[in-house]
Amino acid sequence: MAEVLLALEGVTAGYLGDIDVLRNVSLTVRAGRISGLIGLNGAGKSTLMKTLCGFLRPKTGRVTLERFPVLKEKLAAQAGDLSGGQQKSLEFAKAYMVQPKVCLIDEPSIGLAPRVAAEVFQWIDAFAKSGMGILLVDHNVRRVVAMSDHIYVMSLGEITAEGSPEDFAGDLHAQVREWLGINF
């Protein structure tokens, strides 16, 4: 069965104190599937959408978006109280929700455990595949070359080389020394 990406569990919500438009609503949206919602005018479809988007807080029940499971247990925590990896996940969650056209990502893996860094790079790849343009800056040259469609090399404030990943195949250590003007 496909992964559950969005779930409403027993959600009751409305606009005024005692007037509940949604009453004990439960539904799921699964990866790669279309979940349809139909109903006459006034059935609560728009109220459900406002609740899903966070514009209307449920009185009971819960709405779960399962894209960033590491944050699930930290919903009540302040961002400053999260670990470095959790804070990085929160940054990506915010970017994911906004769906920007361009995302500037500076050193996303710095200070992260390898497992968490790998997850961060998976999100970057997923963002790009969704059509987002990304400028990725990272100290891990191999990772940047492997992930990028076009690479720029900067040294002393100037672009000193650029090209496709194929142009950067071979001994990256020698190439980096050459780009940076280092002879050793």
PDB file of C-alpha atoms in Angstrom:
ATOM      1  CA  MET A   1       0.000   0.000   0.000  1.00  0.00           C
ATOM      2  CA  ALA A   2       1.297   3.493  -0.864  1.00  0.00           C
ATOM      3  CA  GLU A   3       2.778   5.750   1.834  1.00  0.00           C
ATOM      4  CA  VAL A   4       0.332   8.048   3.632  1.00  0.00           C
ATOM      5  CA  LEU A   5       1.432  11.649   2.982  1.00  0.00           C
ATOM      6  CA  LEU A   6      -1.483  13.475   4.594  1.00  0.00           C
ATOM      7  CA  ALA A   7      -3.982  12.302   7.184  1.00  0.00           C
ATOM      8  CA  LEU A   8      -6.953  13.815   8.986  1.00  0.00           C
ATOM      9  CA  GLU A   9      -7.977  11.871  12.046  1.00  0.00           C
ATOM     10  CA  GLY A  10     -11.281  12.688  13.753  1.00  0.00           C
ATOM     11  CA  VAL A  11     -11.104  16.389  12.866  1.00  0.00           C
ATOM     12  CA  THR A  12     -13.848  18.690  14.103  1.00  0.00           C
ATOM     13  CA  ALA A  13     -13.559  22.355  13.093  1.00  0.00           C
ATOM     14  CA  GLY A  14     -15.707  25.404  12.536  1.00  0.00           C
ATOM     15  CA  TYR A  15     -15.791  29.188  12.582  1.00  0.00           C
ATOM     16  CA  LEU A  16     -17.892  30.077  15.606  1.00  0.00           C
ATOM     17  CA  GLY A  17     -17.930  28.693  19.127  1.00  0.00           C
ATOM     18  CA  ASP A  18     -20.644  26.057  18.869  1.00  0.00           C
ATOM     19  CA  ILE A  19     -21.018  25.720  15.095  1.00  0.00           C
ATOM     20  CA  ASP A  20     -18.964  22.811  13.798  1.00  0.00           C
ATOM     21  CA  VAL A  21     -18.715  22.638  10.019  1.00  0.00           C
ATOM     22  CA  LEU A  22     -16.479  19.552  10.064  1.00  0.00           C
ATOM     23  CA  ARG A  23     -17.468  16.777  12.416  1.00  0.00           C
ATOM     24  CA  ASN A  24     -15.136  13.862  13.113  1.00  0.00           C
ATOM     25  CA  VAL A  25     -13.609  13.912   9.601  1.00  0.00           C
ATOM     26  CA  SER A  26     -10.976  11.304   8.778  1.00  0.00           C
ATOM     27  CA  LEU A  27      -9.296  10.864   5.402  1.00  0.00           C
ATOM     28  CA  THR A  28      -5.898  10.018   3.927  1.00  0.00           C
ATOM     29  CA  VAL A  29      -3.915  11.061   0.891  1.00  0.00           C
ATOM     30  CA  ARG A  30      -1.371   8.507  -0.319  1.00  0.00           C
ATOM     31  CA  ALA A  31       1.730   8.890  -2.450  1.00  0.00           C
ATOM     32  CA  GLY A  32       1.025   8.621  -6.166  1.00  0.00           C
ATOM     33  CA  ARG A  33      -2.731   8.511  -5.622  1.00  0.00           C
ATOM     34  CA  ILE A  34      -5.532  11.020  -6.148  1.00  0.00           C
ATOM     35  CA  SER A  35      -7.964  11.305  -3.262  1.00  0.00           C
ATOM     36  CA  GLY A  36     -11.152  12.994  -4.418  1.00  0.00           C
ATOM     37  CA  LEU A  37     -13.468  15.055  -2.241  1.00  0.00           C
ATOM     38  CA  ILE A  38     -16.891  15.914  -3.563  1.00  0.00           C
ATOM     39  CA  GLY A  39     -19.980  17.458  -2.016  1.00  0.00           C
ATOM     40  CA  LEU A  40     -22.677  20.055  -2.530  1.00  0.00           C
ATOM     41  CA  ASN A  41     -22.120  23.725  -1.753  1.00  0.00           C
ATOM     42  CA  GLY A  42     -21.949  24.168   2.000  1.00  0.00           C
ATOM     43  CA  ALA A  43     -20.847  20.575   2.642  1.00  0.00           C
ATOM     44  CA  GLY A  44     -17.581  21.719   4.236  1.00  0.00           C
ATOM     45  CA  LYS A  45     -15.077  21.195   1.401  1.00  0.00           C
ATOM     46  CA  SER A  46     -13.582  24.697   1.677  1.00  0.00           C
ATOM     47  CA  THR A  47     -13.531  24.489   5.469  1.00  0.00           C
ATOM     48  CA  LEU A  48     -11.639  21.213   5.183  1.00  0.00           C
ATOM     49  CA  MET A  49      -9.104  22.852   2.840  1.00  0.00           C
ATOM     50  CA  LYS A  50      -8.689  25.818   5.219  1.00  0.00           C
ATOM     51  CA  THR A  51      -8.085  23.371   8.049  1.00  0.00           C
ATOM     52  CA  LEU A  52      -5.516  21.447   6.005  1.00  0.00           C
ATOM     53  CA  CYS A  53      -3.659  24.662   5.179  1.00  0.00           C
ATOM     54  CA  GLY A  54      -3.577  25.757   8.800  1.00  0.00           C
ATOM     55  CA  PHE A  55      -5.910  28.744   8.413  1.00  0.00           C
ATOM     56  CA  LEU A  56      -8.449  27.100  10.693  1.00  0.00           C
ATOM     57  CA  ARG A  57      -7.399  25.171  13.796  1.00  0.00           C
ATOM     58  CA  PRO A  58      -9.217  21.898  14.512  1.00  0.00           C
ATOM     59  CA  LYS A  59     -11.188  21.795  17.767  1.00  0.00           C
ATOM     60  CA  THR A  60     -10.516  18.068  18.023  1.00  0.00           C
ATOM     61  CA  GLY A  61      -8.557  15.494  16.084  1.00  0.00           C
ATOM     62  CA  ARG A  62      -5.371  16.093  14.173  1.00  0.00           C
ATOM     63  CA  VAL A  63      -3.944  16.831  10.764  1.00  0.00           C
ATOM     64  CA  THR A  64      -0.682  15.067   9.946  1.00  0.00           C
ATOM     65  CA  LEU A  65       1.614  15.884   7.034  1.00  0.00           C
ATOM     66  CA  GLU A  66       4.274  12.958   7.277  1.00  0.00           C
ATOM     67  CA  ARG A  67       6.970  14.568   4.960  1.00  0.00           C
ATOM     68  CA  PHE A  68       9.332  15.415   7.845  1.00  0.00           C
ATOM     69  CA  PRO A  69       8.913  12.627  10.390  1.00  0.00           C
ATOM     70  CA  VAL A  70      11.892  13.779  12.473  1.00  0.00           C
ATOM     71  CA  LEU A  71       9.859  16.881  13.390  1.00  0.00           C
ATOM     72  CA  LYS A  72       6.682  15.002  14.316  1.00  0.00           C
ATOM     73  CA  GLU A  73       7.725  14.447  17.915  1.00  0.00           C
ATOM     74  CA  LYS A  74       8.890  18.062  18.233  1.00  0.00           C
ATOM     75  CA  LEU A  75       5.682  19.867  17.264  1.00  0.00           C
ATOM     76  CA  ALA A  76       5.429  21.720  20.589  1.00  0.00           C
ATOM     77  CA  ALA A  77       9.139  22.644  20.707  1.00  0.00           C
ATOM     78  CA  GLN A  78      10.590  26.045  19.876  1.00  0.00           C
ATOM     79  CA  ALA A  79      12.874  26.087  16.805  1.00  0.00           C
ATOM     80  CA  GLY A  80      15.835  27.159  18.960  1.00  0.00           C
ATOM     81  CA  ASP A  81      15.410  24.074  21.146  1.00  0.00           C
ATOM     82  CA  LEU A  82      15.781  21.668  18.206  1.00  0.00           C
ATOM     83  CA  SER A  83      19.036  19.885  17.384  1.00  0.00           C
ATOM     84  CA  GLY A  84      21.078  21.069  14.403  1.00  0.00           C
ATOM     85  CA  GLY A  85      19.662  18.329  12.183  1.00  0.00           C
ATOM     86  CA  GLN A  86      16.102  19.051  13.325  1.00  0.00           C
ATOM     87  CA  GLN A  87      16.590  22.768  12.640  1.00  0.00           C
ATOM     88  CA  LYS A  88      17.851  21.940   9.139  1.00  0.00           C
ATOM     89  CA  SER A  89      14.795  19.713   8.584  1.00  0.00           C
ATOM     90  CA  LEU A  90      12.586  22.578   9.760  1.00  0.00           C
ATOM     91  CA  GLU A  91      14.222  24.914   7.220  1.00  0.00           C
ATOM     92  CA  PHE A  92      13.498  22.434   4.439  1.00  0.00           C
ATOM     93  CA  ALA A  93       9.952  21.889   5.687  1.00  0.00           C
ATOM     94  CA  LYS A  94       9.321  25.641   5.517  1.00  0.00           C
ATOM     95  CA  ALA A  95      10.773  25.835   1.996  1.00  0.00           C
ATOM     96  CA  TYR A  96       8.727  22.812   0.936  1.00  0.00           C
ATOM     97  CA  MET A  97       5.499  24.390   2.174  1.00  0.00           C
ATOM     98  CA  VAL A  98       6.137  27.698   0.381  1.00  0.00           C
ATOM     99  CA  GLN A  99       7.197  26.065  -2.918  1.00  0.00           C
ATOM    100  CA  PRO A 100       9.511  28.870  -4.086  1.00  0.00           C
ATOM    101  CA  LYS A 101      10.656  29.059  -7.702  1.00  0.00           C
ATOM    102  CA  VAL A 102      14.292  29.456  -6.640  1.00  0.00           C
ATOM    103  CA  CYS A 103      16.007  28.219  -3.492  1.00  0.00           C
ATOM    104  CA  LEU A 104      19.473  29.372  -2.367  1.00  0.00           C
ATOM    105  CA  ILE A 105      21.060  26.684  -0.204  1.00  0.00           C
ATOM    106  CA  ASP A 106      24.316  27.475   1.573  1.00  0.00           C
ATOM    107  CA  GLU A 107      26.321  24.637   3.208  1.00  0.00           C
ATOM    108  CA  PRO A 108      23.295  22.446   3.998  1.00  0.00           C
ATOM    109  CA  SER A 109      25.347  19.583   5.427  1.00  0.00           C
ATOM    110  CA  ILE A 110      27.695  21.473   7.717  1.00  0.00           C
ATOM    111  CA  GLY A 111      27.656  20.115  11.251  1.00  0.00           C
ATOM    112  CA  LEU A 112      25.212  17.313  10.452  1.00  0.00           C
ATOM    113  CA  ALA A 113      25.586  13.605  11.007  1.00  0.00           C
ATOM    114  CA  PRO A 114      26.154  11.751   7.713  1.00  0.00           C
ATOM    115  CA  ARG A 115      22.685  10.145   7.866  1.00  0.00           C
ATOM    116  CA  VAL A 116      20.982  13.506   8.371  1.00  0.00           C
ATOM    117  CA  ALA A 117      23.138  15.136   5.658  1.00  0.00           C
ATOM    118  CA  ALA A 118      22.114  12.388   3.225  1.00  0.00           C
ATOM    119  CA  GLU A 119      18.449  13.104   4.017  1.00  0.00           C
ATOM    120  CA  VAL A 120      19.010  16.836   3.435  1.00  0.00           C
ATOM    121  CA  PHE A 121      20.534  16.132   0.026  1.00  0.00           C
ATOM    122  CA  GLN A 122      17.578  13.893  -0.839  1.00  0.00           C
ATOM    123  CA  TRP A 123      15.275  16.853  -0.140  1.00  0.00           C
ATOM    124  CA  ILE A 124      17.393  19.110  -2.335  1.00  0.00           C
ATOM    125  CA  ASP A 125      17.129  16.562  -5.137  1.00  0.00           C
ATOM    126  CA  ALA A 126      13.350  16.273  -4.630  1.00  0.00           C
ATOM    127  CA  PHE A 127      12.993  20.080  -4.730  1.00  0.00           C
ATOM    128  CA  ALA A 128      14.881  20.208  -8.040  1.00  0.00           C
ATOM    129  CA  LYS A 129      12.792  17.397  -9.516  1.00  0.00           C
ATOM    130  CA  SER A 130       9.649  19.342  -8.581  1.00  0.00           C
ATOM    131  CA  GLY A 131      10.809  22.162 -10.859  1.00  0.00           C
ATOM    132  CA  MET A 132      12.489  24.417  -8.318  1.00  0.00           C
ATOM    133  CA  GLY A 133      15.707  26.135  -9.388  1.00  0.00           C
ATOM    134  CA  ILE A 134      18.453  25.660  -6.826  1.00  0.00           C
ATOM    135  CA  LEU A 135      21.821  27.279  -6.229  1.00  0.00           C
ATOM    136  CA  LEU A 136      23.701  24.818  -4.025  1.00  0.00           C
ATOM    137  CA  VAL A 137      26.836  25.928  -2.195  1.00  0.00           C
ATOM    138  CA  ASP A 138      28.640  23.212  -0.245  1.00  0.00           C
ATOM    139  CA  HIS A 139      32.185  22.367   0.779  1.00  0.00           C
ATOM    140  CA  ASN A 140      31.697  18.798  -0.458  1.00  0.00           C
ATOM    141  CA  VAL A 141      32.867  19.223  -4.066  1.00  0.00           C
ATOM    142  CA  ARG A 142      32.024  15.652  -5.076  1.00  0.00           C
ATOM    143  CA  ARG A 143      28.466  16.002  -3.768  1.00  0.00           C
ATOM    144  CA  VAL A 144      27.933  19.304  -5.579  1.00  0.00           C
ATOM    145  CA  VAL A 145      29.303  17.918  -8.850  1.00  0.00           C
ATOM    146  CA  ALA A 146      27.190  14.756  -8.520  1.00  0.00           C
ATOM    147  CA  MET A 147      23.974  16.693  -7.816  1.00  0.00           C
ATOM    148  CA  SER A 148      24.376  19.624 -10.186  1.00  0.00           C
ATOM    149  CA  ASP A 149      23.360  20.035 -13.795  1.00  0.00           C
ATOM    150  CA  HIS A 150      25.761  22.955 -14.207  1.00  0.00           C
ATOM    151  CA  ILE A 151      28.693  23.828 -11.969  1.00  0.00           C
ATOM    152  CA  TYR A 152      30.463  27.142 -11.404  1.00  0.00           C
ATOM    153  CA  VAL A 153      33.858  27.412  -9.713  1.00  0.00           C
ATOM    154  CA  MET A 154      34.650  30.612  -7.819  1.00  0.00           C
ATOM    155  CA  SER A 155      38.060  31.764  -6.691  1.00  0.00           C
ATOM    156  CA  LEU A 156      38.920  35.153  -5.208  1.00  0.00           C
ATOM    157  CA  GLY A 157      35.531  36.558  -6.127  1.00  0.00           C
ATOM    158  CA  GLU A 158      35.561  35.423  -9.750  1.00  0.00           C
ATOM    159  CA  ILE A 159      34.090  32.519 -11.684  1.00  0.00           C
ATOM    160  CA  THR A 160      37.178  30.638 -12.831  1.00  0.00           C
ATOM    161  CA  ALA A 161      35.523  27.611 -14.437  1.00  0.00           C
ATOM    162  CA  GLU A 162      32.082  26.325 -15.310  1.00  0.00           C
ATOM    163  CA  GLY A 163      30.498  23.400 -17.070  1.00  0.00           C
ATOM    164  CA  SER A 164      28.428  20.234 -16.856  1.00  0.00           C
ATOM    165  CA  PRO A 165      29.186  17.372 -14.461  1.00  0.00           C
ATOM    166  CA  GLU A 166      30.831  15.548 -17.356  1.00  0.00           C
ATOM    167  CA  ASP A 167      33.275  18.446 -17.691  1.00  0.00           C
ATOM    168  CA  PHE A 168      34.298  17.825 -14.092  1.00  0.00           C
ATOM    169  CA  ALA A 169      34.875  14.062 -14.376  1.00  0.00           C
ATOM    170  CA  GLY A 170      38.231  12.646 -13.365  1.00  0.00           C
ATOM    171  CA  ASP A 171      40.578  13.730 -10.597  1.00  0.00           C
ATOM    172  CA  LEU A 172      38.617  16.391  -8.732  1.00  0.00           C
ATOM    173  CA  HIS A 173      41.486  17.057  -6.339  1.00  0.00           C
ATOM    174  CA  ALA A 174      43.779  18.084  -9.199  1.00  0.00           C
ATOM    175  CA  GLN A 175      41.002  20.122 -10.806  1.00  0.00           C
ATOM    176  CA  VAL A 176      40.207  21.945  -7.561  1.00  0.00           C
ATOM    177  CA  ARG A 177      43.903  22.780  -7.061  1.00  0.00           C
ATOM    178  CA  GLU A 178      44.031  24.102 -10.622  1.00  0.00           C
ATOM    179  CA  TRP A 179      40.832  26.160 -10.251  1.00  0.00           C
ATOM    180  CA  LEU A 180      42.075  27.715  -7.048  1.00  0.00           C
ATOM    181  CA  GLY A 181      45.581  28.334  -8.419  1.00  0.00           C
ATOM    182  CA  ILE A 182      47.236  26.029  -5.881  1.00  0.00           C
ATOM    183  CA  ASN A 183      50.416  24.244  -7.030  1.00  0.00           C
ATOM    184  CA  PHE A 184      51.351  21.292  -4.812  1.00  0.00           C
TER     185      PHE A 184
END
